[in-house]
Structure formats: structure tokens, C-alpha cells
């Protein structure tokens, strides 16, 4: 059974700061997913990656397969980035999720 | 947005009653999943399906059954609901690539309360 750990659990930052959320997993996987959940509950997939680095706008996700570690970075953070960010590991047989990072960006 | 709907969106029921939640997709994706989300536990896999009539158990499958008679519909049944099954239930769909995994798209969720 894969174990997925995220840190930090809670993060409050000022607008414009560079944000990093970390994720580690215990067992080799097909892919690592980063998800975003806003208050009100909807879950949106941000990235799925199995190697290297992906970038979408101000969001960057990296993964180190050998170290079983991934990071999600937010550059030039904005209050609209406030949400819960969840990493998840797995493949076609379903995902194992971290408990999420609750991010608040203050103006 | 991927075409996924869940019904009902909210339900309150009593302990011991049967409950069925429906997930419907218009994307023709092969894989469908049911997850539950609880404070302190995060999201956990209940059951998943890899095709019509093909299903398998997840991490927290006790007390739940599923059925998939058509590609577009995946049903989750609580045969006799208990208070521990009070949760928010999310359906997800995926079209697995040759690499073994693909993006999962989530439905809007169903909030179930068992009194």
C-alpha cells in the first residue's frame, strides 16, 4: 500500500510570494497527480507527471522518481490561489492521496 | 470540463436504509472510480471499474457495492447505510494511456448524511 505524505499541512503567505508544497510517496508509481480543491468542494486536476517537470502558467510541478518526491511551486502567488492542494500517487487501479495542503494567500 | 455528473448532489438518509449514488459520464472513458472524502483522512478509493461489468475493490470497500452495466454509468450502493458512511463521495473518470495512467477528472461530489 502506497503512503503519500504532504507538507506543510497549512501555509499562509503574502501575495506575490513563491510557494512550495512537497509530496513524498513510499512505493514506485505510474504517475503523480496534483489536484486543487476550492471551498465548495470541486476537485480539479492540475498536473499528472511521471518524470521531470511540467509548467502551466504560474504553476510548476516537478518529480524525482529515484527519491520518490514531488513538489508543486506557485510563482507570484495571488489570493485566488487560496485552496487545498492535494497530491496523489497511483495508476489505473486508483489513486492514493495525501491529506492536502491548505494554502491561504493574503493580499 | 469533462462531462461527469453525480446524482443526487445531496442526500440525508437514516441508518439501515439502502442508498444508491449514480455517476454518469459523456466522455466514453473506460475507467471510473468512486472515492470518499472525510476530514482527517482525505480522499480514499472505494471501488473502481475498468470496463462494463469489470470492477475491483479499493482501500475502503467494506459496506459498499458497485455496478457498471453501461460505459457511461457507475453506481455505488450502500446496502444498509451506517453513520460512518456519512461523507462526501466523488466519482472520477480516466482514459488510461499506454503508459498506465492518465489524468483523472472528478465529478462535483455527493454529500451524504446518514442519521
PDB file of C-alpha atoms in Angstrom:
ATOM      1  CA  UNK A   1       0.000   0.000   0.000  1.00  0.00           C
ATOM      2  CA  UNK A   2       1.380   3.340  -1.007  1.00  0.00           C
ATOM      3  CA  UNK A   3       1.740   6.021   1.624  1.00  0.00           C
ATOM      4  CA  UNK A   4       1.579   9.617   0.461  1.00  0.00           C
ATOM      5  CA  UNK A   5       2.791  12.406   2.731  1.00  0.00           C
ATOM      6  CA  UNK A   6       2.392  16.111   2.081  1.00  0.00           C
ATOM      7  CA  UNK A   7       3.940  19.108   3.748  1.00  0.00           C
ATOM      8  CA  UNK A   8       3.134  21.574   5.030  1.00  0.00           C
ATOM      9  CA  UNK A   9      -0.437  20.861   6.133  1.00  0.00           C
ATOM     10  CA  UNK A  10      -1.218  24.570   6.349  1.00  0.00           C
ATOM     11  CA  UNK A  11       0.503  27.507   4.724  1.00  0.00           C
ATOM     12  CA  UNK A  12      -0.296  31.203   4.917  1.00  0.00           C
ATOM     13  CA  UNK A  13       1.675  33.592   2.727  1.00  0.00           C
ATOM     14  CA  UNK A  14       1.531  37.107   1.376  1.00  0.00           C
ATOM     15  CA  UNK A  15       0.524  37.909  -2.171  1.00  0.00           C
ATOM     16  CA  UNK A  16       3.490  37.673  -4.519  1.00  0.00           C
ATOM     17  CA  UNK A  17       5.429  35.102  -2.526  1.00  0.00           C
ATOM     18  CA  UNK A  18       6.900  31.958  -4.069  1.00  0.00           C
ATOM     19  CA  UNK A  19       5.090  28.902  -2.714  1.00  0.00           C
ATOM     20  CA  UNK A  20       6.380  25.331  -2.459  1.00  0.00           C
ATOM     21  CA  UNK A  21       4.341  22.298  -1.427  1.00  0.00           C
ATOM     22  CA  UNK A  22       6.087  18.958  -1.040  1.00  0.00           C
ATOM     23  CA  UNK A  23       4.880  15.402  -1.539  1.00  0.00           C
ATOM     24  CA  UNK A  24       6.610  12.083  -0.903  1.00  0.00           C
ATOM     25  CA  UNK A  25       5.393   8.590  -1.591  1.00  0.00           C
ATOM     26  CA  UNK A  26       6.581   5.183  -0.489  1.00  0.00           C
ATOM     27  CA  UNK A  27       6.110   2.875  -3.474  1.00  0.00           C
ATOM     28  CA  UNK A  28       7.020   3.225  -7.138  1.00  0.00           C
ATOM     29  CA  UNK A  29       4.135   4.585  -9.193  1.00  0.00           C
ATOM     30  CA  UNK A  30       2.868   5.127 -12.718  1.00  0.00           C
ATOM     31  CA  UNK A  31       2.249   8.827 -12.147  1.00  0.00           C
ATOM     32  CA  UNK A  32       1.961  11.570  -9.562  1.00  0.00           C
ATOM     33  CA  UNK A  33      -1.033  13.873  -9.653  1.00  0.00           C
ATOM     34  CA  UNK A  34      -1.515  17.361  -8.247  1.00  0.00           C
ATOM     35  CA  UNK A  35      -5.102  18.440  -7.612  1.00  0.00           C
ATOM     36  CA  UNK A  36      -6.723  21.653  -6.439  1.00  0.00           C
ATOM     37  CA  UNK A  37      -9.866  21.898  -4.341  1.00  0.00           C
ATOM     38  CA  UNK A  38     -11.543  25.226  -3.630  1.00  0.00           C
ATOM     39  CA  UNK A  39     -14.024  25.834  -0.811  1.00  0.00           C
ATOM     40  CA  UNK A  40     -17.296  24.451  -2.082  1.00  0.00           C
ATOM     41  CA  UNK A  41     -15.613  21.192  -2.952  1.00  0.00           C
ATOM     42  CA  UNK A  42     -14.864  20.855  -6.673  1.00  0.00           C
ATOM     43  CA  UNK A  43     -11.643  18.956  -7.458  1.00  0.00           C
ATOM     44  CA  UNK A  44      -9.583  19.991 -10.461  1.00  0.00           C
ATOM     45  CA  UNK A  45      -6.593  18.165 -11.850  1.00  0.00           C
ATOM     46  CA  UNK A  46      -3.579  20.486 -12.195  1.00  0.00           C
ATOM     47  CA  UNK A  47      -0.834  18.116 -13.302  1.00  0.00           C
ATOM     48  CA  UNK A  48      -0.098  14.495 -13.929  1.00  0.00           C
ATOM     49  CA  UNK A  49       3.588  13.691 -14.230  1.00  0.00           C
ATOM     50  CA  UNK A  50       5.765  10.618 -14.311  1.00  0.00           C
ATOM     51  CA  UNK A  51       9.137  12.315 -14.798  1.00  0.00           C
ATOM     52  CA  UNK A  52      10.815  15.696 -14.944  1.00  0.00           C
ATOM     53  CA  UNK A  53       8.901  18.935 -14.781  1.00  0.00           C
ATOM     54  CA  UNK A  54       5.690  20.491 -16.071  1.00  0.00           C
ATOM     55  CA  UNK A  55       4.613  24.125 -16.140  1.00  0.00           C
ATOM     56  CA  UNK A  56       1.218  25.704 -16.581  1.00  0.00           C
ATOM     57  CA  UNK A  57       1.023  29.449 -16.147  1.00  0.00           C
ATOM     58  CA  UNK A  58       2.347  30.267 -12.684  1.00  0.00           C
ATOM     59  CA  UNK A  59       2.275  26.650 -11.537  1.00  0.00           C
ATOM     60  CA  UNK A  60       5.255  24.321 -11.816  1.00  0.00           C
ATOM     61  CA  UNK A  61       5.355  20.663 -10.793  1.00  0.00           C
ATOM     62  CA  UNK A  62       8.492  18.563 -10.516  1.00  0.00           C
ATOM     63  CA  UNK A  63       9.108  14.936  -9.698  1.00  0.00           C
ATOM     64  CA  UNK A  64      12.190  12.953  -8.685  1.00  0.00           C
ATOM     65  CA  UNK A  65      11.419   9.290  -9.306  1.00  0.00           C
ATOM     66  CA  UNK A  66      14.548   7.986  -7.552  1.00  0.00           C
ATOM     67  CA  UNK A  67      13.781   9.929  -4.377  1.00  0.00           C
ATOM     68  CA  UNK A  68      10.003   9.372  -4.640  1.00  0.00           C
ATOM     69  CA  UNK A  69       9.376  13.066  -4.167  1.00  0.00           C
ATOM     70  CA  UNK A  70       7.417  15.751  -5.965  1.00  0.00           C
ATOM     71  CA  UNK A  71       6.988  19.476  -5.466  1.00  0.00           C
ATOM     72  CA  UNK A  72       4.359  21.957  -6.564  1.00  0.00           C
ATOM     73  CA  UNK A  73       5.510  25.547  -6.913  1.00  0.00           C
ATOM     74  CA  UNK A  74       3.389  28.666  -7.339  1.00  0.00           C
ATOM     75  CA  UNK A  75       5.167  31.777  -8.553  1.00  0.00           C
ATOM     76  CA  UNK A  76       3.837  35.286  -7.888  1.00  0.00           C
ATOM     77  CA  UNK A  77       1.092  33.907  -5.649  1.00  0.00           C
ATOM     78  CA  UNK A  78      -2.326  35.588  -5.671  1.00  0.00           C
ATOM     79  CA  UNK A  79      -5.301  35.401  -3.302  1.00  0.00           C
ATOM     80  CA  UNK A  80      -7.211  33.396  -5.937  1.00  0.00           C
ATOM     81  CA  UNK A  81      -4.600  30.634  -5.438  1.00  0.00           C
ATOM     82  CA  UNK A  82      -6.054  30.059  -1.959  1.00  0.00           C
ATOM     83  CA  UNK A  83      -7.273  26.476  -1.955  1.00  0.00           C
ATOM     84  CA  UNK A  84      -6.399  22.981  -0.772  1.00  0.00           C
ATOM     85  CA  UNK A  85      -3.701  21.336  -2.889  1.00  0.00           C
ATOM     86  CA  UNK A  86      -3.641  17.563  -2.910  1.00  0.00           C
ATOM     87  CA  UNK A  87      -1.037  15.200  -4.279  1.00  0.00           C
ATOM     88  CA  UNK A  88      -1.984  11.694  -5.271  1.00  0.00           C
ATOM     89  CA  UNK A  89       0.016   8.710  -6.440  1.00  0.00           C
ATOM     90  CA  UNK A  90      -1.064   5.741  -8.463  1.00  0.00           C
ATOM     91  CA  UNK A  91      -2.214   4.413 -11.764  1.00  0.00           C
ATOM     92  CA  UNK A  92      -5.157   2.799 -13.464  1.00  0.00           C
ATOM     93  CA  UNK A  93      -6.152   0.941 -10.290  1.00  0.00           C
ATOM     94  CA  UNK A  94      -6.869   4.181  -8.464  1.00  0.00           C
ATOM     95  CA  UNK A  95      -5.067   6.885  -6.539  1.00  0.00           C
ATOM     96  CA  UNK A  96      -3.718   7.167  -3.007  1.00  0.00           C
ATOM     97  CA  UNK A  97      -3.985  10.711  -1.748  1.00  0.00           C
ATOM     98  CA  UNK A  98      -2.089  12.922   0.626  1.00  0.00           C
ATOM     99  CA  UNK A  99      -4.150  14.748   3.225  1.00  0.00           C
ATOM    100  CA  UNK A 100      -3.763  18.056   1.418  1.00  0.00           C
ATOM    101  CA  UNK A 101      -2.122  21.420   1.994  1.00  0.00           C
ATOM    102  CA  UNK A 102      -4.448  24.257   2.955  1.00  0.00           C
ATOM    103  CA  UNK A 103      -2.987  27.372   1.305  1.00  0.00           C
ATOM    104  CA  UNK A 104      -4.106  30.912   2.122  1.00  0.00           C
ATOM    105  CA  UNK A 105      -2.664  33.848   0.195  1.00  0.00           C
ATOM    106  CA  UNK A 106      -3.286  37.139   1.920  1.00  0.00           C
ATOM    107  CA  UNK A 107      -3.478  40.381  -0.112  1.00  0.00           C
TER     108      UNK A 107
ATOM    109  CA  UNK B   1     -14.711  20.388 -18.423  1.00  0.00           C
ATOM    110  CA  UNK B   2     -15.127  16.633 -18.611  1.00  0.00           C
ATOM    111  CA  UNK B   3     -18.775  15.608 -18.767  1.00  0.00           C
ATOM    112  CA  UNK B   4     -19.336  13.989 -15.391  1.00  0.00           C
ATOM    113  CA  UNK B   5     -22.474  14.305 -13.323  1.00  0.00           C
ATOM    114  CA  UNK B   6     -23.361  12.812  -9.982  1.00  0.00           C
ATOM    115  CA  UNK B   7     -26.814  12.301  -8.540  1.00  0.00           C
ATOM    116  CA  UNK B   8     -28.123  13.105  -6.105  1.00  0.00           C
ATOM    117  CA  UNK B   9     -25.896  16.004  -5.074  1.00  0.00           C
ATOM    118  CA  UNK B  10     -27.161  15.938  -1.504  1.00  0.00           C
ATOM    119  CA  UNK B  11     -28.909  13.209   0.427  1.00  0.00           C
ATOM    120  CA  UNK B  12     -29.961  12.691   4.017  1.00  0.00           C
ATOM    121  CA  UNK B  13     -30.985   9.186   4.994  1.00  0.00           C
ATOM    122  CA  UNK B  14     -31.446   7.044   8.057  1.00  0.00           C
ATOM    123  CA  UNK B  15     -29.279   4.253   9.387  1.00  0.00           C
ATOM    124  CA  UNK B  16     -30.163   0.899   7.862  1.00  0.00           C
ATOM    125  CA  UNK B  17     -31.666   2.190   4.631  1.00  0.00           C
ATOM    126  CA  UNK B  18     -30.220   1.345   1.212  1.00  0.00           C
ATOM    127  CA  UNK B  19     -28.722   4.190  -0.806  1.00  0.00           C
ATOM    128  CA  UNK B  20     -27.562   4.318  -4.422  1.00  0.00           C
ATOM    129  CA  UNK B  21     -25.391   7.061  -5.846  1.00  0.00           C
ATOM    130  CA  UNK B  22     -25.040   7.482  -9.577  1.00  0.00           C
ATOM    131  CA  UNK B  23     -22.121   8.693 -11.645  1.00  0.00           C
ATOM    132  CA  UNK B  24     -22.767   9.458 -15.300  1.00  0.00           C
ATOM    133  CA  UNK B  25     -20.165  10.380 -17.928  1.00  0.00           C
ATOM    134  CA  UNK B  26     -20.432  11.540 -21.507  1.00  0.00           C
ATOM    135  CA  UNK B  27     -16.711  11.077 -22.327  1.00  0.00           C
ATOM    136  CA  UNK B  28     -16.765   7.342 -23.077  1.00  0.00           C
ATOM    137  CA  UNK B  29     -13.806   6.848 -20.734  1.00  0.00           C
ATOM    138  CA  UNK B  30     -13.001   3.266 -19.799  1.00  0.00           C
ATOM    139  CA  UNK B  31     -12.066   3.772 -16.154  1.00  0.00           C
ATOM    140  CA  UNK B  32     -14.398   5.043 -13.449  1.00  0.00           C
ATOM    141  CA  UNK B  33     -13.746   5.449  -9.726  1.00  0.00           C
ATOM    142  CA  UNK B  34     -15.613   6.113  -6.512  1.00  0.00           C
ATOM    143  CA  UNK B  35     -13.777   7.960  -3.721  1.00  0.00           C
ATOM    144  CA  UNK B  36     -14.929   9.258  -0.376  1.00  0.00           C
ATOM    145  CA  UNK B  37     -13.549  12.356   1.330  1.00  0.00           C
ATOM    146  CA  UNK B  38     -13.515  12.732   5.098  1.00  0.00           C
ATOM    147  CA  UNK B  39     -11.843  15.251   7.420  1.00  0.00           C
ATOM    148  CA  UNK B  40      -8.605  13.826   8.738  1.00  0.00           C
ATOM    149  CA  UNK B  41      -8.496  11.054   6.135  1.00  0.00           C
ATOM    150  CA  UNK B  42      -8.579  12.908   2.873  1.00  0.00           C
ATOM    151  CA  UNK B  43      -9.741  11.096  -0.241  1.00  0.00           C
ATOM    152  CA  UNK B  44      -9.820   7.307  -0.301  1.00  0.00           C
ATOM    153  CA  UNK B  45     -10.662   4.830  -3.049  1.00  0.00           C
ATOM    154  CA  UNK B  46     -13.820   2.757  -2.532  1.00  0.00           C
ATOM    155  CA  UNK B  47     -14.181   0.820  -5.806  1.00  0.00           C
ATOM    156  CA  UNK B  48     -13.203   1.255  -9.394  1.00  0.00           C
ATOM    157  CA  UNK B  49     -14.233  -0.094 -12.790  1.00  0.00           C
ATOM    158  CA  UNK B  50     -12.052  -0.861 -15.789  1.00  0.00           C
ATOM    159  CA  UNK B  51     -14.902  -1.640 -18.166  1.00  0.00           C
ATOM    160  CA  UNK B  52     -18.523  -2.726 -18.384  1.00  0.00           C
ATOM    161  CA  UNK B  53     -19.146  -5.354 -15.709  1.00  0.00           C
ATOM    162  CA  UNK B  54     -15.460  -5.194 -14.632  1.00  0.00           C
ATOM    163  CA  UNK B  55     -14.956  -3.805 -11.151  1.00  0.00           C
ATOM    164  CA  UNK B  56     -12.496  -4.137  -8.296  1.00  0.00           C
ATOM    165  CA  UNK B  57     -12.209  -3.131  -4.659  1.00  0.00           C
ATOM    166  CA  UNK B  58     -10.312  -0.187  -3.273  1.00  0.00           C
ATOM    167  CA  UNK B  59      -8.947   0.704   0.124  1.00  0.00           C
ATOM    168  CA  UNK B  60     -12.305   1.209   1.901  1.00  0.00           C
ATOM    169  CA  UNK B  61     -14.739  -1.089   0.096  1.00  0.00           C
ATOM    170  CA  UNK B  62     -16.444  -2.707   3.117  1.00  0.00           C
ATOM    171  CA  UNK B  63     -20.156  -1.852   3.187  1.00  0.00           C
ATOM    172  CA  UNK B  64     -20.226  -0.740  -0.456  1.00  0.00           C
ATOM    173  CA  UNK B  65     -21.028  -2.454  -3.737  1.00  0.00           C
ATOM    174  CA  UNK B  66     -20.821  -1.149  -7.290  1.00  0.00           C
ATOM    175  CA  UNK B  67     -22.219  -1.955 -10.680  1.00  0.00           C
ATOM    176  CA  UNK B  68     -21.437  -0.882 -14.209  1.00  0.00           C
ATOM    177  CA  UNK B  69     -23.864  -2.168 -16.829  1.00  0.00           C
ATOM    178  CA  UNK B  70     -23.121   0.604 -19.339  1.00  0.00           C
ATOM    179  CA  UNK B  71     -19.935   2.506 -20.158  1.00  0.00           C
ATOM    180  CA  UNK B  72     -21.478   5.801 -19.072  1.00  0.00           C
ATOM    181  CA  UNK B  73     -22.895   4.818 -15.674  1.00  0.00           C
ATOM    182  CA  UNK B  74     -21.192   3.669 -12.473  1.00  0.00           C
ATOM    183  CA  UNK B  75     -23.426   3.061  -9.465  1.00  0.00           C
ATOM    184  CA  UNK B  76     -22.351   2.966  -5.824  1.00  0.00           C
ATOM    185  CA  UNK B  77     -24.699   1.216  -3.395  1.00  0.00           C
ATOM    186  CA  UNK B  78     -24.714   1.271   0.351  1.00  0.00           C
ATOM    187  CA  UNK B  79     -26.791  -1.803   1.153  1.00  0.00           C
ATOM    188  CA  UNK B  80     -27.538  -0.690   4.716  1.00  0.00           C
ATOM    189  CA  UNK B  81     -26.237   2.783   5.438  1.00  0.00           C
ATOM    190  CA  UNK B  82     -24.383   3.486   8.687  1.00  0.00           C
ATOM    191  CA  UNK B  83     -23.377   6.776  10.282  1.00  0.00           C
ATOM    192  CA  UNK B  84     -19.724   6.027   9.458  1.00  0.00           C
ATOM    193  CA  UNK B  85     -20.651   6.311   5.790  1.00  0.00           C
ATOM    194  CA  UNK B  86     -21.554   9.980   6.205  1.00  0.00           C
ATOM    195  CA  UNK B  87     -19.129  11.567   3.777  1.00  0.00           C
ATOM    196  CA  UNK B  88     -18.676  13.399   0.520  1.00  0.00           C
ATOM    197  CA  UNK B  89     -18.490  10.971  -2.393  1.00  0.00           C
ATOM    198  CA  UNK B  90     -16.615  11.803  -5.587  1.00  0.00           C
ATOM    199  CA  UNK B  91     -16.729   9.965  -8.855  1.00  0.00           C
ATOM    200  CA  UNK B  92     -13.789  10.225 -11.257  1.00  0.00           C
ATOM    201  CA  UNK B  93     -13.120   9.059 -14.794  1.00  0.00           C
ATOM    202  CA  UNK B  94      -9.948   8.346 -16.722  1.00  0.00           C
ATOM    203  CA  UNK B  95      -8.814   7.014 -20.066  1.00  0.00           C
ATOM    204  CA  UNK B  96      -5.666   5.099 -19.306  1.00  0.00           C
ATOM    205  CA  UNK B  97      -2.827   5.617 -21.756  1.00  0.00           C
ATOM    206  CA  UNK B  98      -0.192   3.147 -22.856  1.00  0.00           C
ATOM    207  CA  UNK B  99       1.966   4.486 -20.021  1.00  0.00           C
ATOM    208  CA  UNK B 100      -0.503   3.068 -17.497  1.00  0.00           C
ATOM    209  CA  UNK B 101      -2.054   6.207 -16.113  1.00  0.00           C
ATOM    210  CA  UNK B 102      -3.877   9.280 -17.268  1.00  0.00           C
ATOM    211  CA  UNK B 103      -5.486  12.368 -15.830  1.00  0.00           C
ATOM    212  CA  UNK B 104      -8.481  11.705 -13.609  1.00  0.00           C
ATOM    213  CA  UNK B 105     -11.457  14.046 -13.958  1.00  0.00           C
ATOM    214  CA  UNK B 106     -13.682  14.440 -10.939  1.00  0.00           C
ATOM    215  CA  UNK B 107     -17.407  14.871 -10.640  1.00  0.00           C
ATOM    216  CA  UNK B 108     -18.958  17.576  -8.449  1.00  0.00           C
ATOM    217  CA  UNK B 109     -19.462  15.282  -5.458  1.00  0.00           C
ATOM    218  CA  UNK B 110     -22.427  13.964  -3.461  1.00  0.00           C
ATOM    219  CA  UNK B 111     -22.815  14.953   0.162  1.00  0.00           C
ATOM    220  CA  UNK B 112     -24.388  12.040   2.053  1.00  0.00           C
ATOM    221  CA  UNK B 113     -25.553  12.286   5.637  1.00  0.00           C
ATOM    222  CA  UNK B 114     -26.645   9.149   7.482  1.00  0.00           C
ATOM    223  CA  UNK B 115     -28.606   9.907  10.651  1.00  0.00           C
TER     224      UNK B 115
END
